[in-house]
Coordinates of C-alpha atoms in Angstrom, one line a residue:
Chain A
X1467 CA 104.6 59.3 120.5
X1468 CA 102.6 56.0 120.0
X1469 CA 105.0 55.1 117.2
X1470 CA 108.0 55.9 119.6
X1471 CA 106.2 53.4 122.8
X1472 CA 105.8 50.7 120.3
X1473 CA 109.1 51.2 118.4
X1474 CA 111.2 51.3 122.4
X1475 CA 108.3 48.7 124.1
X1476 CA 108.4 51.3 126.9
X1477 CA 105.9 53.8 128.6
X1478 CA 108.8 54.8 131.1
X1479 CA 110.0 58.4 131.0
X1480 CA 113.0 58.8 132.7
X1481 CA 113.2 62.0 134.9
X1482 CA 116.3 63.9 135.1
X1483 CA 116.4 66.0 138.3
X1484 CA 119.9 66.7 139.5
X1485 CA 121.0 67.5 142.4
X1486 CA 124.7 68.5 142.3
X1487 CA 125.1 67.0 145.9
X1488 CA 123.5 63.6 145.1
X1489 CA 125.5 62.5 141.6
X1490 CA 127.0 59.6 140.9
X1491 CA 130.7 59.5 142.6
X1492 CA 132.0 58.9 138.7
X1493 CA 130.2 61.5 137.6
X1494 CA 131.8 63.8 140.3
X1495 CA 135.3 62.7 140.3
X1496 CA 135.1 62.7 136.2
X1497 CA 134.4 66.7 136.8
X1498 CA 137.2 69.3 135.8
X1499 CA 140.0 70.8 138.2
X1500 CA 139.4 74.2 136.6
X1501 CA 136.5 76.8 136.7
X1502 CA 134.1 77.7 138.4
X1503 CA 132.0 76.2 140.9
X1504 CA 129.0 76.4 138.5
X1505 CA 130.9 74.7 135.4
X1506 CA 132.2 72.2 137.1
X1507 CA 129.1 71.5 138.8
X1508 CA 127.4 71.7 135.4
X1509 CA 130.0 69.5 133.9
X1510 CA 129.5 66.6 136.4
X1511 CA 125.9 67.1 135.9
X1512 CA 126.5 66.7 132.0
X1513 CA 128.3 63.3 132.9
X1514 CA 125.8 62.3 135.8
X1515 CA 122.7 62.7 133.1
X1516 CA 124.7 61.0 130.0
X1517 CA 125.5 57.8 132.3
X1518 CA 121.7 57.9 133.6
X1519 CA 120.6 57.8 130.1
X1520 CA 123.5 55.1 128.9
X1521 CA 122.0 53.0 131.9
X1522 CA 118.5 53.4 132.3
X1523 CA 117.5 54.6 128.7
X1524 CA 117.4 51.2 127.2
X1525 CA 114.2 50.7 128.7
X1526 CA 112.7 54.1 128.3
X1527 CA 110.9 55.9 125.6
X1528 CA 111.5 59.7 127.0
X1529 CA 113.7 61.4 129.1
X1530 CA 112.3 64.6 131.0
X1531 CA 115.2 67.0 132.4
X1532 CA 113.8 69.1 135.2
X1533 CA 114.7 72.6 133.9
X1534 CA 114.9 74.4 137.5
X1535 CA 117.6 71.9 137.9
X1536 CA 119.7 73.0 135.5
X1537 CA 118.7 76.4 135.7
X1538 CA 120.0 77.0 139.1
X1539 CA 123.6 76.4 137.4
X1540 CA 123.4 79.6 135.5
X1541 CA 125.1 79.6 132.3
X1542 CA 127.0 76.3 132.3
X1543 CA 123.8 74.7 133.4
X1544 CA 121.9 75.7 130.1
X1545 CA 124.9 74.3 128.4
X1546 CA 124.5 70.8 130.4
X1547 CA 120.7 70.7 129.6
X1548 CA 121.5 71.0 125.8
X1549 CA 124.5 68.1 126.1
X1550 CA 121.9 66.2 127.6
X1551 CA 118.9 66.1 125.4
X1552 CA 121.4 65.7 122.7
X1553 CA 122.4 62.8 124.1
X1554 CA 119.7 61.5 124.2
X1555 CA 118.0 62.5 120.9
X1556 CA 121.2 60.1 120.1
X1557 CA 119.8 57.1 122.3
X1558 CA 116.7 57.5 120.6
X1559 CA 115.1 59.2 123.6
X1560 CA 111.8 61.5 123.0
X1561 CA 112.6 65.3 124.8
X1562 CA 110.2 66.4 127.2
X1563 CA 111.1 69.5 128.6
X1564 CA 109.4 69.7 132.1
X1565 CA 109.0 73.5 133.2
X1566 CA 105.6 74.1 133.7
X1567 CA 105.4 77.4 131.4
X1568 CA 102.5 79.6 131.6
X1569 CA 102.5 82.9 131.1
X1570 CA 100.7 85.3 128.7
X1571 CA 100.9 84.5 124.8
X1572 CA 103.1 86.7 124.0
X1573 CA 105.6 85.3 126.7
X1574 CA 104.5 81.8 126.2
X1575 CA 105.5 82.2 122.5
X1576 CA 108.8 83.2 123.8
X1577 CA 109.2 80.0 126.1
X1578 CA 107.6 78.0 122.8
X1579 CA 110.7 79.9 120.7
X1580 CA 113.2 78.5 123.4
X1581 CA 112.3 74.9 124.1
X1582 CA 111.2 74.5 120.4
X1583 CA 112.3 75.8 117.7
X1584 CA 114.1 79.2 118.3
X1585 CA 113.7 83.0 117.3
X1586 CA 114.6 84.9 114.6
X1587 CA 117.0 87.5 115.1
X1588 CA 119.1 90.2 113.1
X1589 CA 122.0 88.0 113.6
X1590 CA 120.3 84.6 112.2
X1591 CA 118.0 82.3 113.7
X1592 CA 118.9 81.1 117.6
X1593 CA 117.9 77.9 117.7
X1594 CA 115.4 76.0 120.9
X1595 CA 116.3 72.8 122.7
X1596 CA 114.5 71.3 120.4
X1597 CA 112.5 69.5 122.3
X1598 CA 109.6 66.8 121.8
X1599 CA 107.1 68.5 124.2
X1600 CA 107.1 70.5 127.3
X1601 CA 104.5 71.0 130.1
X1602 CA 102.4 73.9 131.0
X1603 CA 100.6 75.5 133.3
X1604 CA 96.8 76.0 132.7
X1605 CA 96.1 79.0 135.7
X1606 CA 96.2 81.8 133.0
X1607 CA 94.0 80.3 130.5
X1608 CA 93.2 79.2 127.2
X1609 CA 95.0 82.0 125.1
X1610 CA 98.3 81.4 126.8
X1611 CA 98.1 77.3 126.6
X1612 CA 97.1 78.0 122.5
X1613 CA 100.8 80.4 122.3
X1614 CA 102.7 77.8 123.5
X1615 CA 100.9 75.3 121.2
X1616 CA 101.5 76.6 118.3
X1617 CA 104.7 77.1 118.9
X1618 CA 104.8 73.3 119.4
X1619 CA 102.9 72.2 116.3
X1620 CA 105.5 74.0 114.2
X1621 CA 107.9 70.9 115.1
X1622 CA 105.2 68.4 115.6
X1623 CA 105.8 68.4 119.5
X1624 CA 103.2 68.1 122.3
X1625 CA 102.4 69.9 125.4
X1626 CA 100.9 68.4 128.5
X1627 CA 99.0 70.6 130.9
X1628 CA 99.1 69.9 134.0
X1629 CA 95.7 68.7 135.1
X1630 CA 95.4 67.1 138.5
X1631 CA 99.2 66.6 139.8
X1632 CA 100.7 64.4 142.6
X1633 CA 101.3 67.0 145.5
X1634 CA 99.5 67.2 148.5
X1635 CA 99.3 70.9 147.6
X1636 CA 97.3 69.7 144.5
X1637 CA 93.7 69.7 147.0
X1638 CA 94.3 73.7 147.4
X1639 CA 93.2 74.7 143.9
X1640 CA 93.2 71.5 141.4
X1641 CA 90.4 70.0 143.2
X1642 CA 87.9 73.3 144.4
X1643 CA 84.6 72.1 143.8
X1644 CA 83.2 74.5 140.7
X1645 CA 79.9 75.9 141.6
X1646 CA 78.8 74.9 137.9
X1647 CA 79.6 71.0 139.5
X1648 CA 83.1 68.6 139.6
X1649 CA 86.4 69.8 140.9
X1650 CA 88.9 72.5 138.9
X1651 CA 90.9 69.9 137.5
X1652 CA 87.5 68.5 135.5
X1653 CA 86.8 71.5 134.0
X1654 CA 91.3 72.0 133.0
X1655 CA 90.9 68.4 131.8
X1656 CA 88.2 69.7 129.1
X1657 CA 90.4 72.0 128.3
X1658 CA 93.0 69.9 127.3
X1659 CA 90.4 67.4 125.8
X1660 CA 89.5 70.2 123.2
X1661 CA 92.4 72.0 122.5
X1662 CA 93.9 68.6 121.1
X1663 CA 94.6 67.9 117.7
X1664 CA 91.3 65.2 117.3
X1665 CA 94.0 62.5 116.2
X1666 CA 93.9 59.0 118.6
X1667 CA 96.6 60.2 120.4
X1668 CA 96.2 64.1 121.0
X1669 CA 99.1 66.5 120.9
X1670 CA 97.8 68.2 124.2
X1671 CA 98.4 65.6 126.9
X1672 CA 97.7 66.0 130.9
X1673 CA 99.9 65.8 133.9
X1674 CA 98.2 63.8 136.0
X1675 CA 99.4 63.0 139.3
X1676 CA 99.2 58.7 140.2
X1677 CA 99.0 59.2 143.8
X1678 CA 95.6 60.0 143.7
X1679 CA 94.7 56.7 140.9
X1680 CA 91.1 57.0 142.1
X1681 CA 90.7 60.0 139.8
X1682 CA 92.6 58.1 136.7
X1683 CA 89.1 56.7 135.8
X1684 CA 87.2 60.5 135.4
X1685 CA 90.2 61.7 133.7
X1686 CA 90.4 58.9 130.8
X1687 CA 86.2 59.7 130.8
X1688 CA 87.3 63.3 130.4
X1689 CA 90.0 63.1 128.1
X1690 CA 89.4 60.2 125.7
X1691 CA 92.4 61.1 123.4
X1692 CA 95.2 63.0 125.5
X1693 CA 98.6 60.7 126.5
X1694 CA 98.8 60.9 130.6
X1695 CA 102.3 61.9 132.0
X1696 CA 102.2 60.4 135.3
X1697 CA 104.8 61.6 137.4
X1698 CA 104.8 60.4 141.3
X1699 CA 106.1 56.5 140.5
X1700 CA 108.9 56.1 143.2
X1701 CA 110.0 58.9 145.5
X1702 CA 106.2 60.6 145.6
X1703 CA 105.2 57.4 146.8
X1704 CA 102.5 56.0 143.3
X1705 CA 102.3 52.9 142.3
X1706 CA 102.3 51.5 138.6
X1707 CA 100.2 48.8 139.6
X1708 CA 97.1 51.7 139.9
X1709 CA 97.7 53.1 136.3
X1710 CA 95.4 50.5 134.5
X1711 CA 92.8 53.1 133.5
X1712 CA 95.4 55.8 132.1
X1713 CA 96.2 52.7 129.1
X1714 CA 92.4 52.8 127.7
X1715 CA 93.5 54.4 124.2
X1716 CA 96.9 52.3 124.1
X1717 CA 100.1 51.6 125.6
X1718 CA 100.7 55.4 124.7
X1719 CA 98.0 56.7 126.6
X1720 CA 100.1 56.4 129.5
X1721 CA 104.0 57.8 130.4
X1722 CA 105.4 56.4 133.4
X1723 CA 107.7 58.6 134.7
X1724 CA 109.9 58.6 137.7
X1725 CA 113.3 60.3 138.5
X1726 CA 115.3 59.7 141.7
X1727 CA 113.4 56.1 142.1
X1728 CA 115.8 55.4 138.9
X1729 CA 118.9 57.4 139.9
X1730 CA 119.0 56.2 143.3
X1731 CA 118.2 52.9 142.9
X1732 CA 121.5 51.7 143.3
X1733 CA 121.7 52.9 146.9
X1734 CA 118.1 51.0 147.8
X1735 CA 119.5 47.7 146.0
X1736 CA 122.6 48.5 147.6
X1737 CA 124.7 47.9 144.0
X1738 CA 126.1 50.7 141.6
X1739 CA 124.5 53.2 140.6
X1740 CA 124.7 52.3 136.7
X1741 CA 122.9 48.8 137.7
X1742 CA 120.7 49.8 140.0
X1743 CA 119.1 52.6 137.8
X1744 CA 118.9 49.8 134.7
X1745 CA 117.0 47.5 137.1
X1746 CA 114.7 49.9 138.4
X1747 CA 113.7 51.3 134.5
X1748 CA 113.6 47.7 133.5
X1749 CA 111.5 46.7 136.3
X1750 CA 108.9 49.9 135.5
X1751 CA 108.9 48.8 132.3
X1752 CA 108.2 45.3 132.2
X1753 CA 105.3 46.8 135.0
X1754 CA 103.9 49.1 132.6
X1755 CA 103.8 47.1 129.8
X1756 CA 102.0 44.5 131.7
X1757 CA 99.0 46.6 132.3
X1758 CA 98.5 48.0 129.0
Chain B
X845 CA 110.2 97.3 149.2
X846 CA 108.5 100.4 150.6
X847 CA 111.9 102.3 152.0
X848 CA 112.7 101.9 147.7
X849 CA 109.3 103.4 146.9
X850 CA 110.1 106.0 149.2
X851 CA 113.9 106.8 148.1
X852 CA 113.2 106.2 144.5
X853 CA 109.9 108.5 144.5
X854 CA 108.5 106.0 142.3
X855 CA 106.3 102.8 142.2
X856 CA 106.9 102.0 138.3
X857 CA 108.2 98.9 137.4
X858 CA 110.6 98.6 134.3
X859 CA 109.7 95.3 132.4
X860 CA 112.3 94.4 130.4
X861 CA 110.9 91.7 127.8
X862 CA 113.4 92.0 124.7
X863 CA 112.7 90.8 121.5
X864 CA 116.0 90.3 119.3
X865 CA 113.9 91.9 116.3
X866 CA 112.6 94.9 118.2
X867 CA 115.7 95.8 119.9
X868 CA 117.1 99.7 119.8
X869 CA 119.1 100.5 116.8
X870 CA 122.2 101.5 118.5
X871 CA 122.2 98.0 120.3
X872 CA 122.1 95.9 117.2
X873 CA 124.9 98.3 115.5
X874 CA 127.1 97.6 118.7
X875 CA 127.0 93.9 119.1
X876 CA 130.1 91.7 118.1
X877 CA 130.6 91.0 114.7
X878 CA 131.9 87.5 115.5
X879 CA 130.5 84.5 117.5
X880 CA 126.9 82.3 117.0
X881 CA 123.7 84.0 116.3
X882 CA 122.9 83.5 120.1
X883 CA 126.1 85.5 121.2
X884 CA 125.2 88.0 118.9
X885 CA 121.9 88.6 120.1
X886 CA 122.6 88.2 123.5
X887 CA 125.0 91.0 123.2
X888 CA 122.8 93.0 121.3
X889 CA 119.9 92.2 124.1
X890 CA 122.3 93.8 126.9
X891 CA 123.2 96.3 125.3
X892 CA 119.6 96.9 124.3
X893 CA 118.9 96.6 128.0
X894 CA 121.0 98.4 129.8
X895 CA 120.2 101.3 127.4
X896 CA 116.7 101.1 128.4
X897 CA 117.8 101.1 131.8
X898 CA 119.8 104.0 131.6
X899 CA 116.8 106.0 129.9
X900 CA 113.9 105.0 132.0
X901 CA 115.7 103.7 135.2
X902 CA 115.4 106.8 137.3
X903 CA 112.1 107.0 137.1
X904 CA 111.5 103.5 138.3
X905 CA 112.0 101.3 141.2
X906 CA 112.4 98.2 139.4
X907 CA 113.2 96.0 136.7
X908 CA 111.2 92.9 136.0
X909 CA 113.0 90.9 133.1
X910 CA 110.9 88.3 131.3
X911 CA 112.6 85.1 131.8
X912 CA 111.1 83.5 128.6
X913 CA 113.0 86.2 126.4
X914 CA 116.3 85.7 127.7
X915 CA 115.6 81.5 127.7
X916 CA 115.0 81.7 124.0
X917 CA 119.0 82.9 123.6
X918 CA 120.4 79.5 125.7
X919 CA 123.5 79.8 127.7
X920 CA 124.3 83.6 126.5
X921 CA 120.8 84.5 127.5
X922 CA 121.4 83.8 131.2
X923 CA 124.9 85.5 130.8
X924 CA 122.6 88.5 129.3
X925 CA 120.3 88.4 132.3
X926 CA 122.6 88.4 135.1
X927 CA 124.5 91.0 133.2
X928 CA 121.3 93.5 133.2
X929 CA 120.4 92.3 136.6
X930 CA 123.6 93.3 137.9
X931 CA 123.0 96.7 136.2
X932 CA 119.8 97.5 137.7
X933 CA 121.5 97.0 140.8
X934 CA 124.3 98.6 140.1
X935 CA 121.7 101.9 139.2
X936 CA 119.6 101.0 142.8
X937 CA 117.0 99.1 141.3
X938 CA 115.0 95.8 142.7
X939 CA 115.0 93.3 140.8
X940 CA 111.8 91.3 140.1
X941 CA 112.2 88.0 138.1
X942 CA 109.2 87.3 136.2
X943 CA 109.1 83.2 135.3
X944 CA 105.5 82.4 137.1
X945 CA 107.2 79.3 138.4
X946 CA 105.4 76.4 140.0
X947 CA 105.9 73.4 140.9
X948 CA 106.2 70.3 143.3
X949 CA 107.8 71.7 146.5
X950 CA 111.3 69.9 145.9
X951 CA 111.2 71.7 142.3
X952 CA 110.6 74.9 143.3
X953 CA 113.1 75.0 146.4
X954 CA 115.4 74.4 143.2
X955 CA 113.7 77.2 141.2
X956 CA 114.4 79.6 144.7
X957 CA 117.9 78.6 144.2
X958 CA 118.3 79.7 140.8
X959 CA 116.6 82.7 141.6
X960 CA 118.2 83.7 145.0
X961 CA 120.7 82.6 146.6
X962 CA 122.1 79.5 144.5
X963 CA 123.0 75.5 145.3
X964 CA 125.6 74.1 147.3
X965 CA 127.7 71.5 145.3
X966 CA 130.5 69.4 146.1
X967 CA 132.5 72.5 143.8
X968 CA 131.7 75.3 146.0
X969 CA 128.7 77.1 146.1
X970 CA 126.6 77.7 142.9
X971 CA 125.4 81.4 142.7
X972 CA 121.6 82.6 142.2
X973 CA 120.5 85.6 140.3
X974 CA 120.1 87.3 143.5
X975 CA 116.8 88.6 142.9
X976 CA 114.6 91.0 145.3
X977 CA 112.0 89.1 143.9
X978 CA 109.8 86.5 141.6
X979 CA 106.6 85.6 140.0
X980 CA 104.9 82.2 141.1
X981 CA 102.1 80.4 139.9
X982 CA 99.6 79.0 142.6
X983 CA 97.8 76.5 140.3
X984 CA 99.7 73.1 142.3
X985 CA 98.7 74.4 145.5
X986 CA 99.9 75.9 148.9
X987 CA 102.7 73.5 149.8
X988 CA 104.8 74.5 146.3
X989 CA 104.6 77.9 147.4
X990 CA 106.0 77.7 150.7
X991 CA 108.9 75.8 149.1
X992 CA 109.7 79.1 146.9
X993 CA 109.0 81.8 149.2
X994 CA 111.6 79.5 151.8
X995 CA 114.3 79.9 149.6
X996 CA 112.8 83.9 149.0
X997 CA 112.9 84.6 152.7
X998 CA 116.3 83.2 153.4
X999 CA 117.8 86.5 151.0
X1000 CA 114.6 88.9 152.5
X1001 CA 112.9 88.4 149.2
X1002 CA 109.3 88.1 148.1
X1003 CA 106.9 86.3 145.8
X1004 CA 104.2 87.7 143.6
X1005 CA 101.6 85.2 143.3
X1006 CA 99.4 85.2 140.4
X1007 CA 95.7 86.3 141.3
X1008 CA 93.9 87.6 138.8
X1009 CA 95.7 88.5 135.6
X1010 CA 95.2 91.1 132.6
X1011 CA 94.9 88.6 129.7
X1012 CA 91.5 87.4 128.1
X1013 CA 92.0 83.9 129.2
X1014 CA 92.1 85.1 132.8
X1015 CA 88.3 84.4 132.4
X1016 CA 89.0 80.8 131.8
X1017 CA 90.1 79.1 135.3
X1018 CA 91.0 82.1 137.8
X1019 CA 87.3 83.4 137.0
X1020 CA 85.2 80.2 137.4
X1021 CA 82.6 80.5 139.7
X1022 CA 83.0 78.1 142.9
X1023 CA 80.9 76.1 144.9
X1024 CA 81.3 78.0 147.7
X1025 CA 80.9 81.4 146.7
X1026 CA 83.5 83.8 144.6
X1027 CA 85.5 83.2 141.8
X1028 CA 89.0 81.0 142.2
X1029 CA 90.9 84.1 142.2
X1030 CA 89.0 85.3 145.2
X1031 CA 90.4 82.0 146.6
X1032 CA 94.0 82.5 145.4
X1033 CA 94.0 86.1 147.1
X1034 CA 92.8 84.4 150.6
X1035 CA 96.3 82.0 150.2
X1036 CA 98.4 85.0 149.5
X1037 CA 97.1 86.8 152.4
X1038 CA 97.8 84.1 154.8
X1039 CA 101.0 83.2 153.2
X1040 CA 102.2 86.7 153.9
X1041 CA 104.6 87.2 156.7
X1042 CA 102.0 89.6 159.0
X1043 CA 104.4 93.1 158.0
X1044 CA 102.1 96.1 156.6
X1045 CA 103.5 95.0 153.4
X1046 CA 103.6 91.6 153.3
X1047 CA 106.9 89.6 151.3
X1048 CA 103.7 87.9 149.5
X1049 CA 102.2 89.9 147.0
X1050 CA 100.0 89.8 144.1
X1051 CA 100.1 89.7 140.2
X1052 CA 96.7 91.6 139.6
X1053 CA 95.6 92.6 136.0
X1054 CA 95.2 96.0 135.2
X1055 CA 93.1 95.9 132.8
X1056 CA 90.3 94.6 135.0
X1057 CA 90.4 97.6 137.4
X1058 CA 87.0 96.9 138.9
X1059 CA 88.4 93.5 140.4
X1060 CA 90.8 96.0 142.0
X1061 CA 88.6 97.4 145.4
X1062 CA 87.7 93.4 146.0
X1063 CA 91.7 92.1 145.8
X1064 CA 92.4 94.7 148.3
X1065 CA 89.6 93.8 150.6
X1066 CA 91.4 90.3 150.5
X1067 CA 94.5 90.9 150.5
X1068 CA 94.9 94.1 153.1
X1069 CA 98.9 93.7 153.6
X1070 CA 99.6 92.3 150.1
X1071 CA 101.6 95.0 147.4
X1072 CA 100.1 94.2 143.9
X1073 CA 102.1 94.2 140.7
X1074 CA 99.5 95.5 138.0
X1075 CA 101.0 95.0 134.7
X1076 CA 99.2 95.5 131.4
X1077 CA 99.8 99.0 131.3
X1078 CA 100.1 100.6 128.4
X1079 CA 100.9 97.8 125.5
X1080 CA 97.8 95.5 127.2
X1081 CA 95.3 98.7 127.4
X1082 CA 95.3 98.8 131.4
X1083 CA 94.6 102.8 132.5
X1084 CA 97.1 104.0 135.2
X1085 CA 94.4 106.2 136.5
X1086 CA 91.7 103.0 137.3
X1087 CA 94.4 101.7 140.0
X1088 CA 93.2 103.7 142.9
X1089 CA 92.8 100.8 145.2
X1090 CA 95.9 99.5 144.9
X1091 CA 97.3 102.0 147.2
X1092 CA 95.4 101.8 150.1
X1093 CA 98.0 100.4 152.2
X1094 CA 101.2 102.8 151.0
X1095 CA 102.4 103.9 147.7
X1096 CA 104.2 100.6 147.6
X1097 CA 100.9 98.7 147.6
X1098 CA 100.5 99.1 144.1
X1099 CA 103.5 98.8 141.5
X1100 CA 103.0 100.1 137.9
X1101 CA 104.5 97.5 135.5
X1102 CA 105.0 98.4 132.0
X1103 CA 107.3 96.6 129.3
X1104 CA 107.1 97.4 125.5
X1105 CA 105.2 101.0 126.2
X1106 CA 108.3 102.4 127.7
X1107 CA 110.7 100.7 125.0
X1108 CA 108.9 101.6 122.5
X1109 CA 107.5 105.1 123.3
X1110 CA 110.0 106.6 121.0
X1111 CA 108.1 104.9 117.7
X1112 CA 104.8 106.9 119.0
X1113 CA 106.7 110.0 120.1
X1114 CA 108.9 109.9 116.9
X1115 CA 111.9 110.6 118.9
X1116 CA 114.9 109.2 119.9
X1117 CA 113.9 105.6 121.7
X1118 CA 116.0 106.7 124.6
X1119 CA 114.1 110.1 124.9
X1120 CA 110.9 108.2 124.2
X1121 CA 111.5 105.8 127.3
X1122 CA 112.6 108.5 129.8
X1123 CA 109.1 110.6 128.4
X1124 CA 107.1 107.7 129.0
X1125 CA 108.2 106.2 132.3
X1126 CA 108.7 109.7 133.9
X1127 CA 105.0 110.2 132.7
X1128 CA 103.7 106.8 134.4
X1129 CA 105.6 107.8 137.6
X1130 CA 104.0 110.8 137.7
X1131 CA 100.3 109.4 137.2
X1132 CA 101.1 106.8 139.8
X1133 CA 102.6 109.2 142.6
X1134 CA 99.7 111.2 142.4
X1135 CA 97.2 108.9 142.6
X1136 CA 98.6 107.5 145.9

């Protein structure tokens, strides 16, 4: 990951959340005649994410497709989600594979098997997306975050927990004051400080929310080695400027990452969509680096 | 949910959580000869499937397929689910979809659509798996589940909120003690209660572990209207006879899940794994009813 943020000059990861109603017109009027409404919609969705990428990847390091995105498209959609992160395995683009798994090992081995690196069957191996890390969810425990991980070690991919996230939701459990002292989210982050791999940059990261930068500070105290995905930039209303604490351990050691701020740029900036997005990822960017 | 209890004479739910290497004989003999290794065992998995459905079906209510084990086979995996989903209905089963999805409230209005009742798109409507019901994670807080149980209500569908779970790591985060009394499941159960839609069996319900049956009394106490879905039965050493409490409100308060003891009674009876699966689930309904 560090090698890939120097390598790229970026900390941006570029989210990929579409919404078949809100694609770029090419994308849409590129889309086949024929099928059904779910491959076509995939199939624009294919083209809307390849033309994100092709603009706004340049000044990224990772993209992160929203699986319940292309989940809702059935069939076709798991198709579009593997055209995607192929494409950009081709730009050069770190997979993170945002889901928020967490279920019990056995079941989180299974979701390990399909976003890494597949299962075994009496037919030959079925191969995963592949992917460079994925996000979890702690609620179930230790046991279940250490299935998923070790299905992630196998390729040398990463998993970030989510630890305190963006939503105003996130003050109804994350943040319950423990009666052992500190709020939930403290004792998740210690979690994911000591399930990590001991190495600078650990391969169990957090998902940690920058609306709330106030906490950014604890979390880095916290969790002296774990890379910071820090969704909210953009639509959830962060700011980069407030990130400065999540850089301590290197540029790294924090993932900017925003989605429809980047898609939708365009329509703000009132330009195309193509040079809106690469405007808006250039401008994170040059942000981000800044600070680190 | 009830009126099915009733007709069906039975509160067990079927897990279906198929593993390509542990799949009936007859299934694997069956599939296609031609096509990738994820064809293959996705043919092999409905086959596998609908075989246990035909075996242990009438002696259940539901089916709850694991979402990770039909992820891990890509686009022929979702084929393979809405295949057995359509053949639970088909044999007058509900459906519940177990992914313990969460997150942000814009993600998981997109995770109800994939579930329910699909996406609009500029192609025509998108379907959804048409479930009867899911599994959701509460860890991101009250607003995220409002967003899924929207898109649940619009088809009269429900959630099953994770509470208090059957795995060792439960004692991780949903056991922590907090500052203001009661463990954070205790605080979990208080959400799903007031989430619930004020019906003697609310459309929110529970995931409660059965192998911590003393927790059992306490959850009810809580959660008066709720119906609990106790897996860990059988494979995850849960007793059917410790579940007492779950039935206070109706037979329908408490459903019996059980996944890999039904499937795979026939290695422990050393019969036919058809024979094995009808033995076994006609067993746990019987255990169940009477208890109720």
């Amino acid at each position: 990951l560090a090698l890939a943020v120097q390598r790229r000059e970026s900390q941006v990861v570029l989210g990929l959340d579409p919404d078949p109603r809100r694609l770029w017109p090419a994308a849409v009027a590129a889309a086949p005649t024929e099928g059904s409404p779910a491959q076509r919609a995939a199939a624009a969705v294919t083209t809307h994410c390849r033309a994100v990428i092709d603009a706004a990847g340049p000044a990224c390091v990772a993209i992160k497709p929203q699986l319940a995105c292309f989940e809702r498209l059935g069939a076709p959609g798991r198709e579009a989600l593997g055209a995607v992160t192929e494409h950009a395995r081709d730009a050069d683009l770190l997979v993170l594979a945002d889901g928020k798994r967490g279920d019990i090992d056995v079941t989180n081995t299974a979701y390990g098997q399909s976003l890494f690196g597949g299962v075994p069957s009496p037919f030959g191996d079925v191969p995963g997306l592949d992917a460079d890390a994925c996000t979890a969810s702690p609620y179930m425990g230790v046991d279940t975050l250490q299935a998923l991980l070790a299905a992630a070690r196998v390729r040398e991919a990463g998993v970030f927990v989510l630890v305190r996230t963006s939503n105003p939701g996130a003050a109804d459990i994350e943040d319950l004051e423990l009666a052992g002292g500190g709020p939930l989210w403290e004792q998740v982050a210690a979690i994911v400080d000591r399930l990590g791999d001991g190495v600078p940059l650990a391969d169990v990261a957090a998902v940690t929310g920058s609306t709330a930068p106030e906490h950014l500070a604890r979390m880095r105290e916290l969790m002296p080695r774990a890379p910071f995905l820090l969704p909210g930039i953009g639509a959830q209303g962060g700011q980069v400027q407030d990130l400065g604490a999540a850089f301590v351990p290197g540029r790294a050691g924090g993932l900017v990452s925003a989605s429809r701020s980047i898609a939708h740029a365009g329509e703000a900036r009132q330009t195309d969509p193509a040079d809106g997005a690469r405007a808006e990822a250039e401008r994170l960017r040059t942000l981000a680096w800044a600070l680190a």
